Short mmCIF file of C-alpha atoms and ligand atoms in Angstrom, two decimals:
data_model
loop_
_atom_site.label_atom_id
_atom_site.label_comp_id
_atom_site.label_asym_id
_atom_site.label_seq_id
_atom_site.Cartn_x
_atom_site.Cartn_y
_atom_site.Cartn_z
CA MET A 1251 117.43 115.96 98.17
CA LEU A 1252 115.63 116.23 101.38
CA VAL A 1253 113.39 113.41 102.82
CA TYR A 1254 110.80 114.14 105.44
CA ALA A 1255 108.42 111.66 107.16
CA LYS A 1256 106.77 114.38 109.53
CA ILE A 1257 104.26 116.93 108.21
CA ASP A 1258 105.77 119.64 110.55
CA SER A 1259 109.13 119.43 109.42
CA LEU A 1260 107.97 119.31 105.83
CA GLN A 1261 105.91 122.32 106.04
CA GLU A 1262 108.73 124.22 107.92
CA LYS A 1263 110.88 123.77 104.74
CA LEU A 1264 108.22 124.55 102.24
CA THR A 1265 107.24 127.71 104.13
CA PHE A 1266 110.75 128.77 103.65
CA TYR A 1267 110.61 128.40 99.92
CA LYS A 1268 107.08 129.29 99.36
CA SER A 1269 107.00 132.94 98.91
CA ASN A 1270 109.06 132.98 95.56
CA ALA A 1271 109.09 129.51 94.51
CA SER A 1272 106.51 127.53 92.41
CA ILE A 1273 105.96 124.04 93.81
CA GLY A 1274 105.26 121.08 91.71
CA PHE A 1275 103.81 118.15 93.38
CA VAL A 1276 103.83 114.31 92.14
CA PRO A 1277 101.80 112.01 94.62
CA THR A 1278 102.82 108.35 94.32
CA MET A 1279 102.61 105.04 96.04
CA GLY A 1280 106.12 104.18 95.48
CA ALA A 1281 107.50 101.16 93.59
CA LEU A 1282 108.72 103.86 91.11
CA HIS A 1283 109.17 103.17 87.51
CA GLN A 1284 109.74 105.25 84.26
CA GLY A 1285 106.02 106.32 84.33
CA HIS A 1286 106.28 107.95 87.53
CA LEU A 1287 109.57 109.63 86.53
CA SER A 1288 107.93 110.95 83.33
CA LEU A 1289 105.47 112.97 85.70
CA ILE A 1290 108.47 114.20 87.73
CA GLU A 1291 110.35 115.36 84.47
CA GLU A 1292 107.20 117.33 83.62
CA ALA A 1293 107.02 118.86 86.91
CA LYS A 1294 110.77 119.70 86.94
CA LYS A 1295 110.20 121.72 83.70
CA TYR A 1296 107.51 124.08 85.08
CA ASN A 1297 108.36 124.54 88.80
CA ASP A 1298 111.23 125.76 90.95
CA ILE A 1299 110.79 122.88 93.47
CA VAL A 1300 109.51 119.41 92.95
CA VAL A 1301 107.90 117.45 95.75
CA VAL A 1302 107.16 113.74 95.54
CA SER A 1303 105.22 111.92 98.14
CA ILE A 1304 105.47 108.11 98.62
CA PHE A 1305 102.58 106.70 100.61
CA VAL A 1306 100.62 103.37 100.09
CA ASN A 1307 97.27 104.95 101.08
CA PRO A 1308 95.23 102.19 102.90
CA THR A 1309 91.91 103.90 102.40
CA GLN A 1310 91.84 103.45 98.71
CA PHE A 1311 92.33 99.74 98.65
CA ASP A 1312 88.96 97.72 98.40
CA LYS A 1313 90.92 94.36 98.97
CA LYS A 1314 93.05 93.79 101.84
CA GLU A 1315 95.46 91.38 99.97
CA ASP A 1316 95.99 94.02 97.44
CA LEU A 1317 97.23 96.33 99.99
CA ASP A 1318 99.19 93.77 101.80
CA ASN A 1319 101.03 92.65 98.42
CA TYR A 1320 101.62 96.11 97.32
CA PRO A 1321 105.29 96.36 96.45
CA ILE A 1322 107.64 98.46 98.62
CA THR A 1323 110.97 99.32 97.20
CA MET A 1324 111.92 102.60 99.21
CA ASP A 1325 115.59 102.35 98.73
CA SER A 1326 115.56 102.17 95.14
CA ASP A 1327 112.68 104.88 94.91
CA LEU A 1328 114.83 107.29 96.76
CA GLU A 1329 117.82 106.50 94.66
CA MET A 1330 115.75 107.02 91.48
CA LEU A 1331 114.40 110.22 92.91
CA GLU A 1332 117.84 111.61 93.69
CA LYS A 1333 119.22 110.73 90.38
CA ILE A 1334 116.27 112.58 88.45
CA GLY A 1335 116.78 115.65 90.58
CA CYS A 1336 113.76 115.64 92.86
CA ASP A 1337 114.04 118.27 95.60
CA ILE A 1338 111.93 117.00 98.41
CA VAL A 1339 110.34 113.61 99.12
CA PHE A 1340 107.48 113.17 101.75
CA VAL A 1341 107.40 109.79 103.14
CA PRO A 1342 104.67 109.71 105.76
CA THR A 1343 103.39 106.79 107.92
CA ALA A 1344 99.67 105.99 108.05
CA ASN A 1345 99.53 107.37 111.45
CA GLU A 1346 101.12 110.84 110.38
CA MET A 1347 98.54 111.01 107.45
CA TYR A 1348 95.56 109.64 109.39
CA LYS A 1349 95.68 110.93 112.84
CA ASP A 1350 92.04 110.22 113.63
CA GLY A 1351 92.00 106.73 112.29
CA LEU A 1352 91.91 105.12 108.72
CA ASN A 1353 88.64 106.70 107.59
CA SER A 1354 87.67 108.27 104.30
CA GLU A 1355 85.71 111.46 103.69
CA HIS A 1356 82.57 110.90 101.39
CA PHE A 1357 82.80 113.11 98.29
CA ASN A 1358 80.24 114.05 95.69
CA PHE A 1359 82.28 114.53 92.24
CA GLY A 1360 79.10 114.90 90.40
CA GLY A 1361 78.63 111.23 89.30
CA ILE A 1362 82.05 110.33 87.84
CA GLU A 1363 82.93 108.49 90.99
CA TYR A 1364 80.25 105.73 90.32
CA GLU A 1365 81.52 104.78 86.91
CA MET A 1366 84.03 102.11 86.22
CA GLU A 1367 86.74 101.73 88.74
CA GLY A 1368 84.27 103.42 91.16
CA ALA A 1369 81.71 100.64 90.39
CA PHE A 1370 84.30 97.78 90.69
CA ARG A 1371 86.22 98.98 93.61
CA GLU A 1372 84.02 100.09 96.45
CA GLY A 1373 85.09 103.22 98.29
CA HIS A 1374 88.26 103.56 96.13
CA PHE A 1375 87.67 107.16 95.01
CA ASP A 1376 86.56 108.27 98.54
CA GLY A 1377 89.97 107.00 99.64
CA VAL A 1378 91.86 108.56 96.79
CA GLY A 1379 90.02 111.94 97.48
CA THR A 1380 90.69 111.74 101.12
CA VAL A 1381 94.36 111.14 100.83
CA VAL A 1382 95.05 113.62 97.94
CA LYS A 1383 93.09 116.34 99.73
CA ARG A 1384 95.12 115.92 102.83
CA LEU A 1385 98.41 115.77 100.72
CA PHE A 1386 97.34 119.06 99.00
CA GLU A 1387 96.65 120.72 102.34
CA ILE A 1388 100.07 119.69 103.59
CA VAL A 1389 102.15 120.50 100.49
CA LYS A 1390 99.94 123.40 99.02
CA PRO A 1391 101.49 122.96 95.46
CA HIS A 1392 100.95 125.38 92.57
CA ASN A 1393 100.88 122.43 90.05
CA SER A 1394 100.34 118.77 90.66
CA TYR A 1395 100.82 116.02 88.07
CA PHE A 1396 98.86 112.77 87.46
CA GLY A 1397 99.05 110.10 84.89
CA GLU A 1398 96.34 109.48 82.30
CA LYS A 1399 96.98 105.84 82.93
CA ASP A 1400 94.48 106.39 85.67
CA PHE A 1401 92.32 108.60 83.57
CA GLN A 1402 89.41 108.43 85.81
CA GLN A 1403 91.51 109.20 88.79
CA LEU A 1404 92.74 112.26 86.92
CA GLN A 1405 89.21 113.54 86.31
CA ILE A 1406 88.38 112.84 90.02
CA ILE A 1407 91.30 115.03 91.15
CA LYS A 1408 90.27 117.72 88.90
CA ALA A 1409 86.76 117.52 90.40
CA LEU A 1410 88.34 117.50 93.88
CA VAL A 1411 90.12 120.86 93.49
CA LYS A 1412 86.94 122.39 92.28
CA VAL A 1413 84.68 121.05 95.05
CA GLU A 1414 87.29 121.86 97.54
CA GLN A 1415 88.10 125.20 95.99
CA MET A 1416 91.74 124.74 96.02
CA ASN A 1417 93.82 126.92 93.71
CA ILE A 1418 95.93 124.11 92.31
CA ARG A 1419 96.54 123.36 88.57
CA ILE A 1420 96.10 119.77 87.77
CA VAL A 1421 98.11 118.45 84.91
CA GLY A 1422 97.53 115.16 83.02
CA CYS A 1423 100.58 113.31 81.65
CA PRO A 1424 100.49 110.66 78.98
CA ILE A 1425 100.68 106.87 79.53
CA TYR A 1426 104.18 105.72 79.83
CA ARG A 1427 104.61 102.10 78.22
CA GLU A 1428 106.92 99.33 78.17
CA SER A 1429 108.43 98.68 74.63
CA ASP A 1430 105.83 95.93 74.02
CA GLY A 1431 102.91 98.44 74.61
CA LEU A 1432 101.97 97.32 78.28
CA ALA A 1433 101.19 100.34 80.36
CA MET A 1434 103.73 100.57 83.05
CA SER A 1435 102.60 99.80 86.48
CA SER A 1436 104.03 98.74 89.89
CA ARG A 1437 101.63 95.94 89.57
CA ASN A 1438 103.56 94.57 86.35
CA GLU A 1439 106.28 93.13 88.48
CA ARG A 1440 103.94 90.70 90.27
CA LEU A 1441 102.78 89.10 86.97
CA THR A 1442 103.78 85.53 86.38
CA LYS A 1443 106.06 85.04 83.43
CA GLU A 1444 103.05 83.63 81.27
CA HIS A 1445 100.71 86.55 82.29
CA ARG A 1446 103.61 89.05 81.66
CA LYS A 1447 103.84 87.64 78.16
CA SER A 1448 100.07 87.74 77.40
CA ALA A 1449 99.56 91.31 78.87
CA PRO A 1450 100.43 93.35 75.61
CA PHE A 1451 97.21 91.86 74.41
CA ILE A 1452 95.37 94.51 76.38
CA ARG A 1453 96.90 97.36 74.42
CA GLU A 1454 96.81 95.56 71.03
CA THR A 1455 92.97 95.20 71.59
CA LEU A 1456 92.59 98.66 72.46
CA LEU A 1457 94.32 99.76 69.34
CA LYS A 1458 92.18 97.43 67.23
CA ALA A 1459 89.09 98.80 69.03
CA LYS A 1460 89.96 102.41 68.24
CA GLU A 1461 90.28 101.37 64.57
CA LYS A 1462 86.90 99.66 64.69
CA PHE A 1463 85.35 102.69 66.45
CA GLY A 1464 86.19 104.64 63.33
CA THR A 1465 83.81 102.61 61.10
CA GLU A 1466 81.48 100.73 63.47
CA ASN A 1467 79.03 101.67 66.07
CA ALA A 1468 79.97 101.47 69.85
CA LEU A 1469 77.94 98.33 70.56
CA THR A 1470 79.71 96.38 67.88
CA VAL A 1471 82.99 97.49 69.20
CA LEU A 1472 82.02 96.51 72.78
CA LYS A 1473 80.99 93.08 71.72
CA TRP A 1474 84.18 92.67 69.56
CA VAL A 1475 86.35 93.43 72.67
CA ASP A 1476 84.25 91.05 74.78
CA ASP A 1477 84.61 88.20 72.38
CA ALA A 1478 88.33 88.91 71.80
CA PHE A 1479 88.85 88.29 75.65
CA GLU A 1480 86.46 85.49 75.86
CA LYS A 1481 88.63 83.54 73.51
CA HIS A 1482 91.81 84.47 75.56
CA ALA A 1483 93.11 81.56 77.90
CA LEU A 1484 94.94 83.83 80.33
CA LEU A 1485 93.34 87.22 80.52
CA ASP A 1486 89.85 87.80 82.04
CA LEU A 1487 88.04 91.07 81.00
CA GLU A 1488 86.47 92.77 84.02
CA TYR A 1489 85.12 95.53 81.93
CA PHE A 1490 85.55 97.54 78.58
CA SER A 1491 83.69 100.74 78.42
CA ILE A 1492 83.36 103.38 75.72
CA ALA A 1493 82.77 106.57 77.72
CA ASP A 1494 82.38 110.34 77.29
CA GLU A 1495 85.82 111.71 78.29
CA LYS A 1496 84.16 114.50 80.53
CA SER A 1497 81.09 112.58 82.12
CA LEU A 1498 82.73 109.20 82.09
CA LYS A 1499 79.44 107.94 81.19
CA PRO A 1500 79.50 104.81 79.07
CA ILE A 1501 77.74 105.26 75.62
CA SER A 1502 76.17 102.86 73.27
CA GLN A 1503 75.92 105.54 70.46
CA ARG A 1504 78.20 108.29 69.43
CA VAL A 1505 77.18 111.96 69.40
CA GLN A 1506 78.88 114.60 67.39
CA ASN A 1507 81.42 116.98 69.07
CA HIS A 1508 82.07 114.62 72.08
CA ASP A 1509 85.38 113.09 72.95
CA TYR A 1510 85.46 109.48 73.69
CA ARG A 1511 87.80 107.01 75.41
CA GLY A 1512 87.95 103.14 75.61
CA PHE A 1513 88.60 102.03 79.38
CA ILE A 1514 89.52 98.57 80.21
CA ALA A 1515 90.20 96.50 83.40
CA VAL A 1516 91.65 92.97 82.99
CA MET A 1517 92.52 90.32 85.60
CA ALA A 1518 95.81 88.66 84.59
CA GLY A 1519 95.78 85.89 87.21
CA GLU A 1520 95.75 87.44 90.55
CA ILE A 1521 96.94 90.90 89.17
CA ARG A 1522 94.40 93.66 88.01
CA LEU A 1523 95.56 95.74 85.10
CA ILE A 1524 93.81 98.83 83.73
CA ASP A 1525 94.51 100.85 80.49
CA ASN A 1526 92.57 103.24 78.42
CA ILE A 1527 92.88 104.89 74.85
CA GLU A 1528 91.64 108.10 73.28
CA LEU A 1529 89.15 107.13 70.49
P1 LIG B 548 100.69 105.24 91.65
O1 LIG B 548 102.14 105.22 92.37
O2 LIG B 548 100.42 103.85 90.91
O3 LIG B 548 99.49 105.58 92.46
O4 LIG B 548 100.85 106.33 90.55
C1 LIG B 548 101.35 107.57 90.95
C2 LIG B 548 101.07 108.45 89.66
O5 LIG B 548 101.64 108.03 88.55
C3 LIG B 548 99.61 108.61 89.21
O6 LIG B 548 99.13 109.85 88.87
C4 LIG B 548 99.51 107.53 88.11
O7 LIG B 548 98.55 107.83 87.19
C5 LIG B 548 100.97 107.90 87.42
N1 LIG B 548 101.33 106.74 86.69
C6 LIG B 548 101.57 105.40 87.04
N2 LIG B 548 101.68 104.63 86.04
C7 LIG B 548 101.85 105.62 84.90
C8 LIG B 548 102.25 105.30 83.54
N3 LIG B 548 102.52 104.15 83.08
N4 LIG B 548 102.34 106.47 82.78
C9 LIG B 548 102.07 107.66 83.38
N5 LIG B 548 101.72 107.91 84.51
C10 LIG B 548 101.76 106.98 85.36
#
């Protein structure tokens, strides 16, 4: 496995492969877990070379303390990547990625950037768009893999390659979960014991909401989820939204032949957790 911190040396190596090899790319912020590895496994199946980046991108954090507390576990990350058979790891510094300072480009993704995470985390998707566009320009992958755990982000990246006319196939991968149903996340490690014990309630509530959405209207389900969290002593609901999978616009009434998803963000003490479910 080759590890590069500099764009030039990474690109020199990639140019060597490029002409006859398909490149699969998995961008991450490190603190790797089985969820990340499932994306890498998928990339390995369909590409000759798998590149993984580890970069905690400052411009996508709306809260400084969240960035400051983001877990960094580089040694174990590299060990896991070596073991799974990753070919190349790119570990740039912020200076290497942002030569002209830590600024985000402003994107127009057709409105999906203002819903949910976009509404609650100011500038988040401009930061994500900026860093992923830059990474795509550097790596020039054929295929790139993103988790449905961050479903809105996945739709944003699909919009990004369209807007920027990049010829990259964006592949969405299913949410990988702990055995108790909690969506795996680098943030889970930072939960207190009590919050970690309570956190599967998020997935349980989504599953019940899905069942209810089969027989009840959207407004009733929204209210039911609100009430469920209202009664919970340790988890605070930031939002639960039932939205069209494509436009990500929240609905209050269902329309035939549309696919819907439930999206949720919850504060477990200091830690913000997100999840979603196909309805
Ligand atoms: P992150 O390092 O959290 O920015 O995540 C890097 C990539 O891994 C993103 O595409 C995430 O959606 C994906 N990812 C994170 N957690 C999971 C999970 N539990 N299941 C599937 N994909 C995930």
